[in-house]
Amino acid sequence: MLDCAIVGMGNWGRKLVDSVQGRNGAGLRFVAGSTGTIEKARPYAAEKGITLHEGYEAVLGDPRVQAVVLATPHAQHADQVVAAARAGKHVFVEKPFTLSRESAEAAVSACQAAGVVLALGHNRRFLPAVAEMKSMLADGRLGTLLHVEGQFSGPGGFAYKPGGWRADRAESPLGGMGGMGIHMVDMIINLAGRFRDVRVVSHARVLPTIDDTTAMLATLESGATVTFATLAAAPRLWRVALYGTDGWAELHGHERLTFRPRDGEDQVTDFPPTDIERAELEAFAAAVAGGPAYPLPPEEAIHGVSVFETMIWAASSGSVCRVA
């Protein structure tokens, strides 16, 4: 059993805790935690059996804590990962991993030097439908990949109030990218490989805080093209599609996968719902225990940050920017 601390106990931090706490077979449990508004968290922590600490340093100094799970503001991730590694704690960090390639490389290096497991919370890698899409590419059912389409949008931006950290443009560059769109960037890397270059348009049409409309046109290293959008002021939508010479496959939501071969009719598969937060935390615990490596390689985590950083440059310059 891996004893963990939850750092950041807002809505998402609690969702992570709730996915495993008190459930048999998870392989980990939360024994400690810290958060920015500690008084608000006391009733929840008591209910879950979590000892609250006054700050992150106290969490790292707790000898019971073997690993930290970071559900904190984006800009804090890099320093917190490095500090955890230096304290000998394994690290699970929510996305975005960091906000620059340089800091992502430093965080990965710190974990490798300390010999601790680093896991990044791109939970949709654990969807069975995504595994099937990867198989379609690998076994040739789609033929040569020509194009990828992705969209991850939602209405969350309407709730962002001035003064809140998510409403800070430094924390949420390109609007919905930090909270939503970065997941789709990782999904495209997972399915189709690395990015070569990006072009981005991002602006606020209706929100007073952050950009509500962000769109990308990109090229992958394979030569396949990508179109992608994330909207922070629209009804919720998750969609990713792969278009090849022999067929296309579209995942609409997390469970419904449609495949159309070139000379056939639509084949629709509805997968059972998956608790992807539990799945990612279980994979983290298994990796710490010496089992299979966490299924998001560090080099892909760094590349995802590099794409995000390059998107910011591309949006500000209005030009095509090559991904480092």
CSV table of N, CA and C in Angstrom, one decimal, residues 104-240:
chain,number,residue,atom,x,y,z
A,104,ALA,N,10.1,21.6,-17.5
A,104,ALA,CA,9.7,20.2,-17.6
A,104,ALA,C,10.9,19.3,-17.6
A,105,GLU,N,12.0,19.7,-18.4
A,105,GLU,CA,13.2,18.9,-18.4
A,105,GLU,C,13.9,18.8,-17.0
A,106,ALA,N,13.8,20.0,-16.3
A,106,ALA,CA,14.4,20.0,-15.0
A,106,ALA,C,13.7,19.1,-14.0
A,107,ALA,N,12.4,19.1,-14.1
A,107,ALA,CA,11.5,18.2,-13.2
A,107,ALA,C,11.8,16.8,-13.5
A,108,VAL,N,11.8,16.4,-14.7
A,108,VAL,CA,12.1,15.0,-15.1
A,108,VAL,C,13.5,14.6,-14.6
A,109,SER,N,14.5,15.5,-14.8
A,109,SER,CA,15.9,15.2,-14.4
A,109,SER,C,16.0,15.0,-12.9
A,110,ALA,N,15.2,15.8,-12.1
A,110,ALA,CA,15.3,15.7,-10.7
A,110,ALA,C,14.7,14.4,-10.2
A,111,CYS,N,13.6,13.9,-10.9
A,111,CYS,CA,13.0,12.6,-10.5
A,111,CYS,C,14.0,11.5,-10.9
A,112,GLN,N,14.6,11.6,-12.1
A,112,GLN,CA,15.5,10.5,-12.5
A,112,GLN,C,16.7,10.4,-11.6
A,113,ALA,N,17.2,11.6,-11.2
A,113,ALA,CA,18.4,11.6,-10.3
A,113,ALA,C,18.1,11.0,-8.9
A,114,ALA,N,16.8,11.2,-8.4
A,114,ALA,CA,16.4,10.7,-7.1
A,114,ALA,C,15.9,9.3,-7.2
A,115,GLY,N,15.7,8.8,-8.4
A,115,GLY,CA,15.2,7.4,-8.5
A,115,GLY,C,13.7,7.3,-8.1
A,116,VAL,N,12.9,8.3,-8.2
A,116,VAL,CA,11.5,8.3,-7.9
A,116,VAL,C,10.7,8.2,-9.1
A,117,VAL,N,9.5,7.6,-9.0
A,117,VAL,CA,8.5,7.5,-10.1
A,117,VAL,C,7.9,8.9,-10.3
A,118,LEU,N,7.8,9.3,-11.6
A,118,LEU,CA,7.0,10.5,-12.0
A,118,LEU,C,5.9,10.1,-12.9
A,119,ALA,N,4.7,10.5,-12.5
A,119,ALA,CA,3.5,10.2,-13.3
A,119,ALA,C,2.7,11.5,-13.6
A,120,LEU,N,2.2,11.6,-14.8
A,120,LEU,CA,1.5,12.8,-15.2
A,120,LEU,C,0.0,12.4,-15.5
A,121,GLY,N,-0.9,13.2,-14.9
A,121,GLY,CA,-2.3,12.9,-14.9
A,121,GLY,C,-3.1,13.1,-16.2
A,122,HIS,N,-2.6,12.5,-17.3
A,122,HIS,CA,-3.5,12.5,-18.5
A,122,HIS,C,-4.3,11.3,-18.5
A,123,ASN,N,-5.5,11.4,-17.8
A,123,ASN,CA,-6.3,10.2,-17.5
A,123,ASN,C,-6.9,9.5,-18.7
A,124,ARG,N,-7.1,10.2,-19.8
A,124,ARG,CA,-7.8,9.6,-20.9
A,124,ARG,C,-6.9,8.6,-21.7
A,125,ARG,N,-5.6,8.5,-21.3
A,125,ARG,CA,-4.8,7.5,-21.9
A,125,ARG,C,-5.3,6.1,-21.4
A,126,PHE,N,-6.1,6.1,-20.3
A,126,PHE,CA,-6.6,4.8,-19.7
A,126,PHE,C,-7.9,4.4,-20.3
A,127,LEU,N,-8.5,5.1,-21.3
A,127,LEU,CA,-9.7,4.7,-21.9
A,127,LEU,C,-9.5,3.4,-22.8
A,128,PRO,N,-10.4,2.4,-22.6
A,128,PRO,CA,-10.3,1.2,-23.5
A,128,PRO,C,-10.5,1.6,-25.0
A,129,ALA,N,-11.3,2.6,-25.3
A,129,ALA,CA,-11.5,3.0,-26.6
A,129,ALA,C,-10.3,3.6,-27.3
A,130,VAL,N,-9.5,4.3,-26.4
A,130,VAL,CA,-8.2,4.8,-26.9
A,130,VAL,C,-7.2,3.7,-27.3
A,131,ALA,N,-7.2,2.7,-26.4
A,131,ALA,CA,-6.4,1.5,-26.7
A,131,ALA,C,-6.8,0.9,-28.1
A,132,GLU,N,-8.1,0.9,-28.3
A,132,GLU,CA,-8.5,0.3,-29.6
A,132,GLU,C,-8.1,1.2,-30.8
A,133,MET,N,-8.2,2.5,-30.6
A,133,MET,CA,-7.7,3.4,-31.7
A,133,MET,C,-6.2,3.2,-32.0
A,134,LYS,N,-5.4,3.0,-30.9
A,134,LYS,CA,-4.0,2.7,-31.2
A,134,LYS,C,-3.8,1.4,-31.9
A,135,SER,N,-4.6,0.4,-31.6
A,135,SER,CA,-4.5,-0.8,-32.3
A,135,SER,C,-4.9,-0.7,-33.8
A,136,MET,N,-5.9,0.1,-34.1
A,136,MET,CA,-6.3,0.4,-35.5
A,136,MET,C,-5.2,0.9,-36.3
A,137,LEU,N,-4.4,1.9,-35.7
A,137,LEU,CA,-3.3,2.4,-36.4
A,137,LEU,C,-2.2,1.4,-36.5
A,138,ALA,N,-1.9,0.6,-35.5
A,138,ALA,CA,-0.8,-0.3,-35.5
A,138,ALA,C,-1.0,-1.5,-36.4
A,139,ASP,N,-2.3,-2.0,-36.5
A,139,ASP,CA,-2.5,-3.1,-37.3
A,139,ASP,C,-3.0,-2.8,-38.8
A,140,GLY,N,-3.0,-1.5,-39.1
A,140,GLY,CA,-3.2,-1.2,-40.5
A,140,GLY,C,-4.7,-1.0,-40.9
A,141,ARG,N,-5.6,-1.1,-40.0
A,141,ARG,CA,-7.0,-0.9,-40.4
A,141,ARG,C,-7.3,0.5,-40.9
A,142,LEU,N,-6.5,1.5,-40.5
A,142,LEU,CA,-6.8,2.9,-41.0
A,142,LEU,C,-5.9,3.2,-42.2
A,143,GLY,N,-4.9,2.3,-42.5
A,143,GLY,CA,-4.0,2.6,-43.6
A,143,GLY,C,-3.0,3.7,-43.1
A,144,THR,N,-2.6,4.5,-44.0
A,144,THR,CA,-1.6,5.6,-43.7
A,144,THR,C,-2.4,6.8,-43.1
A,145,LEU,N,-2.0,7.2,-42.0
A,145,LEU,CA,-2.7,8.3,-41.3
A,145,LEU,C,-2.4,9.6,-42.1
A,146,LEU,N,-3.5,10.3,-42.4
A,146,LEU,CA,-3.5,11.6,-43.1
A,146,LEU,C,-3.7,12.8,-42.3
A,147,HIS,N,-4.7,12.6,-41.3
A,147,HIS,CA,-5.1,13.8,-40.6
A,147,HIS,C,-5.7,13.4,-39.2
A,148,VAL,N,-5.6,14.3,-38.2
A,148,VAL,CA,-6.2,14.1,-36.9
A,148,VAL,C,-7.0,15.3,-36.6
A,149,GLU,N,-8.2,15.1,-36.0
A,149,GLU,CA,-9.1,16.2,-35.5
A,149,GLU,C,-9.3,16.0,-34.0
A,150,GLY,N,-9.3,17.1,-33.3
A,150,GLY,CA,-9.5,17.0,-31.9
A,150,GLY,C,-10.3,18.2,-31.4
A,151,GLN,N,-11.1,18.0,-30.4
A,151,GLN,CA,-11.8,19.1,-29.7
A,151,GLN,C,-12.1,18.7,-28.2
A,152,PHE,N,-11.7,19.6,-27.3
A,152,PHE,CA,-12.0,19.4,-25.9
A,152,PHE,C,-12.5,20.8,-25.4
A,153,SER,N,-13.8,20.9,-25.2
A,153,SER,CA,-14.4,22.2,-24.9
A,153,SER,C,-15.4,22.0,-23.7
A,154,GLY,N,-15.7,23.1,-23.1
A,154,GLY,CA,-16.6,23.1,-21.9
A,154,GLY,C,-17.0,24.5,-21.5
A,155,PRO,N,-17.9,24.6,-20.6
A,155,PRO,CA,-18.4,25.9,-20.1
A,155,PRO,C,-17.7,26.5,-18.9
A,156,GLY,N,-16.6,25.9,-18.5
A,156,GLY,CA,-15.9,26.2,-17.2
A,156,GLY,C,-15.5,27.7,-17.1
A,157,GLY,N,-15.2,28.3,-18.2
A,157,GLY,CA,-14.7,29.7,-18.2
A,157,GLY,C,-15.8,30.7,-17.7
A,158,PHE,N,-17.1,30.3,-17.8
A,158,PHE,CA,-18.1,31.2,-17.3
A,158,PHE,C,-18.0,31.3,-15.8
A,159,ALA,N,-17.4,30.3,-15.1
A,159,ALA,CA,-17.3,30.4,-13.6
A,159,ALA,C,-16.1,31.1,-13.1
A,160,TYR,N,-15.1,31.4,-14.0
A,160,TYR,CA,-13.9,32.0,-13.6
A,160,TYR,C,-14.1,33.5,-13.2
A,161,LYS,N,-13.8,33.8,-12.0
A,161,LYS,CA,-14.0,35.1,-11.5
A,161,LYS,C,-12.7,35.9,-11.4
A,162,PRO,N,-12.7,37.1,-11.7
A,162,PRO,CA,-11.4,37.9,-11.5
A,162,PRO,C,-10.8,37.7,-10.1
A,163,GLY,N,-9.5,37.4,-10.0
A,163,GLY,CA,-8.9,37.2,-8.7
A,163,GLY,C,-8.7,35.7,-8.5
A,164,GLY,N,-9.4,34.8,-9.1
A,164,GLY,CA,-9.2,33.4,-9.0
A,164,GLY,C,-8.0,33.0,-9.8
A,165,TRP,N,-7.3,31.9,-9.4
A,165,TRP,CA,-6.1,31.5,-10.1
A,165,TRP,C,-6.4,31.1,-11.5
A,166,ARG,N,-7.5,30.4,-11.7
A,166,ARG,CA,-7.7,29.9,-13.1
A,166,ARG,C,-8.1,31.1,-14.0
A,167,ALA,N,-8.5,32.2,-13.5
A,167,ALA,CA,-8.8,33.4,-14.3
A,167,ALA,C,-7.6,34.3,-14.6
A,168,ASP,N,-6.5,33.9,-14.0
A,168,ASP,CA,-5.2,34.6,-14.3
A,168,ASP,C,-4.6,34.1,-15.6
A,169,ARG,N,-4.4,35.0,-16.5
A,169,ARG,CA,-3.9,34.6,-17.8
A,169,ARG,C,-2.5,34.0,-17.7
A,170,ALA,N,-1.7,34.3,-16.7
A,170,ALA,CA,-0.4,33.6,-16.5
A,170,ALA,C,-0.6,32.2,-16.2
A,171,GLU,N,-1.7,31.8,-15.5
A,171,GLU,CA,-2.0,30.4,-15.1
A,171,GLU,C,-2.7,29.7,-16.2
A,172,SER,N,-3.5,30.5,-17.0
A,172,SER,CA,-4.3,29.9,-18.1
A,172,SER,C,-4.0,30.5,-19.4
A,173,PRO,N,-2.8,30.4,-19.9
A,173,PRO,CA,-2.5,31.0,-21.2
A,173,PRO,C,-3.3,30.2,-22.3
A,174,LEU,N,-3.7,30.8,-23.3
A,174,LEU,CA,-4.6,30.2,-24.3
A,174,LEU,C,-5.8,29.6,-23.7
A,175,GLY,N,-6.4,30.3,-22.8
A,175,GLY,CA,-7.7,30.0,-22.2
A,175,GLY,C,-7.9,28.6,-21.8
A,176,GLY,N,-8.6,27.8,-22.5
A,176,GLY,CA,-8.9,26.4,-22.1
A,176,GLY,C,-7.8,25.4,-22.2
A,177,MET,N,-6.6,25.8,-22.7
A,177,MET,CA,-5.6,24.9,-22.9
A,177,MET,C,-5.1,24.2,-21.6
A,178,GLY,N,-4.9,25.0,-20.5
A,178,GLY,CA,-4.4,24.4,-19.3
A,178,GLY,C,-5.4,23.4,-18.7
A,179,GLY,N,-6.7,23.7,-18.7
A,179,GLY,CA,-7.6,22.8,-18.0
A,179,GLY,C,-8.1,21.7,-18.9
A,180,MET,N,-8.2,22.0,-20.2
A,180,MET,CA,-8.8,21.0,-21.1
A,180,MET,C,-7.9,20.6,-22.3
A,181,GLY,N,-7.5,21.6,-23.0
A,181,GLY,CA,-6.9,21.3,-24.3
A,181,GLY,C,-5.6,20.6,-24.2
A,182,ILE,N,-4.9,20.7,-23.1
A,182,ILE,CA,-3.6,20.0,-23.0
A,182,ILE,C,-3.8,18.5,-23.0
A,183,HIS,N,-5.0,18.1,-22.5
A,183,HIS,CA,-5.4,16.7,-22.6
A,183,HIS,C,-5.4,16.2,-24.0
A,184,MET,N,-6.0,17.0,-24.9
A,184,MET,CA,-6.1,16.6,-26.3
A,184,MET,C,-4.7,16.6,-27.0
A,185,VAL,N,-3.9,17.6,-26.6
A,185,VAL,CA,-2.5,17.5,-27.2
A,185,VAL,C,-1.8,16.2,-26.8
A,186,ASP,N,-2.0,15.8,-25.5
A,186,ASP,CA,-1.4,14.5,-25.1
A,186,ASP,C,-2.0,13.4,-25.9
A,187,MET,N,-3.3,13.4,-26.1
A,187,MET,CA,-4.0,12.3,-26.8
A,187,MET,C,-3.5,12.2,-28.2
A,188,ILE,N,-3.2,13.3,-28.9
A,188,ILE,CA,-2.7,13.3,-30.2
A,188,ILE,C,-1.3,12.7,-30.2
A,189,ILE,N,-0.5,13.1,-29.3
A,189,ILE,CA,0.9,12.5,-29.2
A,189,ILE,C,0.8,11.0,-28.9
A,190,ASN,N,-0.1,10.6,-28.0
A,190,ASN,CA,-0.3,9.2,-27.7
A,190,ASN,C,-0.7,8.4,-28.9
A,191,LEU,N,-1.6,8.9,-29.7
A,191,LEU,CA,-2.1,8.2,-30.8
A,191,LEU,C,-1.3,8.3,-32.0
A,192,ALA,N,-0.8,9.5,-32.3
A,192,ALA,CA,-0.2,9.8,-33.7
A,192,ALA,C,1.2,10.3,-33.7
A,193,GLY,N,1.8,10.5,-32.5
A,193,GLY,CA,3.2,10.9,-32.5
A,193,GLY,C,3.5,12.4,-32.3
A,194,ARG,N,4.7,12.7,-32.4
A,194,ARG,CA,5.2,14.1,-32.0
A,194,ARG,C,4.7,15.1,-33.0
A,195,PHE,N,4.6,16.4,-32.5
A,195,PHE,CA,4.3,17.5,-33.4
A,195,PHE,C,5.6,18.1,-34.0
A,196,ARG,N,5.5,18.6,-35.2
A,196,ARG,CA,6.6,19.3,-35.9
A,196,ARG,C,6.4,20.8,-35.8
A,197,ASP,N,5.2,21.3,-36.1
A,197,ASP,CA,5.0,22.8,-36.1
A,197,ASP,C,3.5,23.1,-35.8
A,198,VAL,N,3.3,24.3,-35.3
A,198,VAL,CA,1.9,24.7,-35.0
A,198,VAL,C,1.6,26.1,-35.5
A,199,ARG,N,0.3,26.4,-35.7
A,199,ARG,CA,-0.2,27.7,-36.0
A,199,ARG,C,-1.4,27.9,-35.1
A,200,VAL,N,-1.6,29.0,-34.4
A,200,VAL,CA,-2.6,29.1,-33.4
A,200,VAL,C,-3.3,30.5,-33.5
A,201,VAL,N,-4.6,30.5,-33.3
A,201,VAL,CA,-5.4,31.7,-33.1
A,201,VAL,C,-6.1,31.5,-31.8
A,202,SER,N,-6.0,32.5,-30.9
A,202,SER,CA,-6.6,32.5,-29.6
A,202,SER,C,-7.0,33.8,-29.1
A,203,HIS,N,-8.3,33.9,-28.7
A,203,HIS,CA,-8.8,35.2,-28.3
A,203,HIS,C,-10.1,35.1,-27.4
A,204,ALA,N,-10.5,36.1,-26.8
A,204,ALA,CA,-11.7,36.1,-26.0
A,204,ALA,C,-12.8,36.8,-26.8
A,205,ARG,N,-13.8,36.1,-27.1
A,205,ARG,CA,-15.0,36.7,-27.7
A,205,ARG,C,-16.0,37.1,-26.7
A,206,VAL,N,-16.2,36.4,-25.6
A,206,VAL,CA,-17.3,36.7,-24.6
A,206,VAL,C,-16.8,36.8,-23.2
A,207,LEU,N,-15.7,36.1,-22.8
A,207,LEU,CA,-15.2,36.1,-21.4
A,207,LEU,C,-14.4,37.3,-21.1
A,208,PRO,N,-14.6,37.8,-19.8
A,208,PRO,CA,-13.8,39.0,-19.4
A,208,PRO,C,-12.4,38.6,-18.8
A,209,THR,N,-12.2,37.3,-18.6
A,209,THR,CA,-11.0,36.9,-17.9
A,209,THR,C,-9.9,36.3,-18.8
A,210,ILE,N,-10.3,35.1,-19.5
A,210,ILE,CA,-9.3,34.4,-20.3
A,210,ILE,C,-9.8,34.2,-21.7
A,211,ASP,N,-8.9,33.8,-22.6
A,211,ASP,CA,-9.4,33.5,-23.9
A,211,ASP,C,-10.4,32.4,-23.9
A,212,ASP,N,-11.5,32.5,-24.6
A,212,ASP,CA,-12.5,31.5,-24.7
A,212,ASP,C,-12.5,30.7,-26.0
A,213,THR,N,-11.7,31.1,-26.9
A,213,THR,CA,-11.6,30.4,-28.2
A,213,THR,C,-10.2,30.2,-28.6
A,214,THR,N,-9.7,29.0,-28.7
A,214,THR,CA,-8.3,28.7,-29.1
A,214,THR,C,-8.4,27.6,-30.2
A,215,ALA,N,-7.7,27.9,-31.3
A,215,ALA,CA,-7.7,26.9,-32.4
A,215,ALA,C,-6.3,26.7,-33.0
A,216,MET,N,-6.0,25.5,-33.4
A,216,MET,CA,-4.7,25.2,-33.9
A,216,MET,C,-4.7,24.4,-35.2
A,217,LEU,N,-3.8,24.7,-36.1
A,217,LEU,CA,-3.5,23.9,-37.2
A,217,LEU,C,-2.1,23.5,-37.1
A,218,ALA,N,-1.8,22.2,-37.2
A,218,ALA,CA,-0.4,21.7,-36.9
A,218,ALA,C,-0.1,20.6,-37.9
A,219,THR,N,1.2,20.3,-37.9
A,219,THR,CA,1.8,19.2,-38.7
A,219,THR,C,2.5,18.3,-37.7
A,220,LEU,N,2.3,17.0,-37.8
A,220,LEU,CA,3.1,16.0,-37.0
A,220,LEU,C,4.4,15.7,-37.7
A,221,GLU,N,5.3,15.1,-37.0
A,221,GLU,CA,6.6,14.6,-37.6
A,221,GLU,C,6.3,13.6,-38.7
A,222,SER,N,5.2,12.9,-38.6
A,222,SER,CA,4.9,11.9,-39.6
A,222,SER,C,4.5,12.5,-41.0
A,223,GLY,N,4.1,13.8,-40.9
A,223,GLY,CA,3.6,14.5,-42.1
A,223,GLY,C,2.1,14.6,-42.0
A,224,ALA,N,1.4,13.9,-41.1
A,224,ALA,CA,0.0,14.0,-41.0
A,224,ALA,C,-0.3,15.4,-40.4
A,225,THR,N,-1.5,15.9,-40.8
A,225,THR,CA,-1.9,17.3,-40.3
A,225,THR,C,-2.9,17.1,-39.1
A,226,VAL,N,-3.1,18.2,-38.4
A,226,VAL,CA,-3.9,18.3,-37.2
A,226,VAL,C,-4.8,19.5,-37.2
A,227,THR,N,-6.1,19.4,-36.9
A,227,THR,CA,-6.9,20.6,-36.5
A,227,THR,C,-7.4,20.3,-35.2
A,228,PHE,N,-7.4,21.4,-34.3
A,228,PHE,CA,-7.8,21.2,-32.9
A,228,PHE,C,-8.3,22.5,-32.4
A,229,ALA,N,-9.3,22.4,-31.5
A,229,ALA,CA,-9.9,23.6,-30.9
A,229,ALA,C,-10.2,23.2,-29.4
A,230,THR,N,-10.1,24.2,-28.6
A,230,THR,CA,-10.6,24.2,-27.2
A,230,THR,C,-11.3,25.5,-26.9
A,231,LEU,N,-12.6,25.3,-26.5
A,231,LEU,CA,-13.4,26.5,-26.2
A,231,LEU,C,-13.8,26.5,-24.7
A,232,ALA,N,-13.6,27.6,-24.0
A,232,ALA,CA,-13.8,27.7,-22.6
A,232,ALA,C,-15.2,28.2,-22.2
A,233,ALA,N,-16.0,28.5,-23.2
A,233,ALA,CA,-17.3,29.0,-23.0
A,233,ALA,C,-18.3,28.4,-23.9
A,234,ALA,N,-18.4,27.1,-24.0
A,234,ALA,CA,-19.3,26.3,-24.9
A,234,ALA,C,-19.7,25.1,-24.2
A,235,PRO,N,-20.8,24.4,-24.6
A,235,PRO,CA,-21.2,23.1,-24.1
A,235,PRO,C,-20.1,22.1,-24.1
A,236,ARG,N,-20.1,21.2,-23.2
A,236,ARG,CA,-18.9,20.2,-23.1
A,236,ARG,C,-18.9,19.3,-24.3
A,237,LEU,N,-17.7,19.1,-24.8
A,237,LEU,CA,-17.5,18.2,-25.9
A,237,LEU,C,-16.1,17.6,-25.8
A,238,TRP,N,-16.0,16.3,-26.0
A,238,TRP,CA,-14.7,15.6,-26.1
A,238,TRP,C,-14.8,14.8,-27.4
A,239,ARG,N,-13.9,15.0,-28.3
A,239,ARG,CA,-13.9,14.3,-29.6
A,239,ARG,C,-12.5,14.2,-30.2
A,240,VAL,N,-12.1,13.0,-30.7
A,240,VAL,CA,-10.9,12.9,-31.4
A,240,VAL,C,-11.1,11.9,-32.5
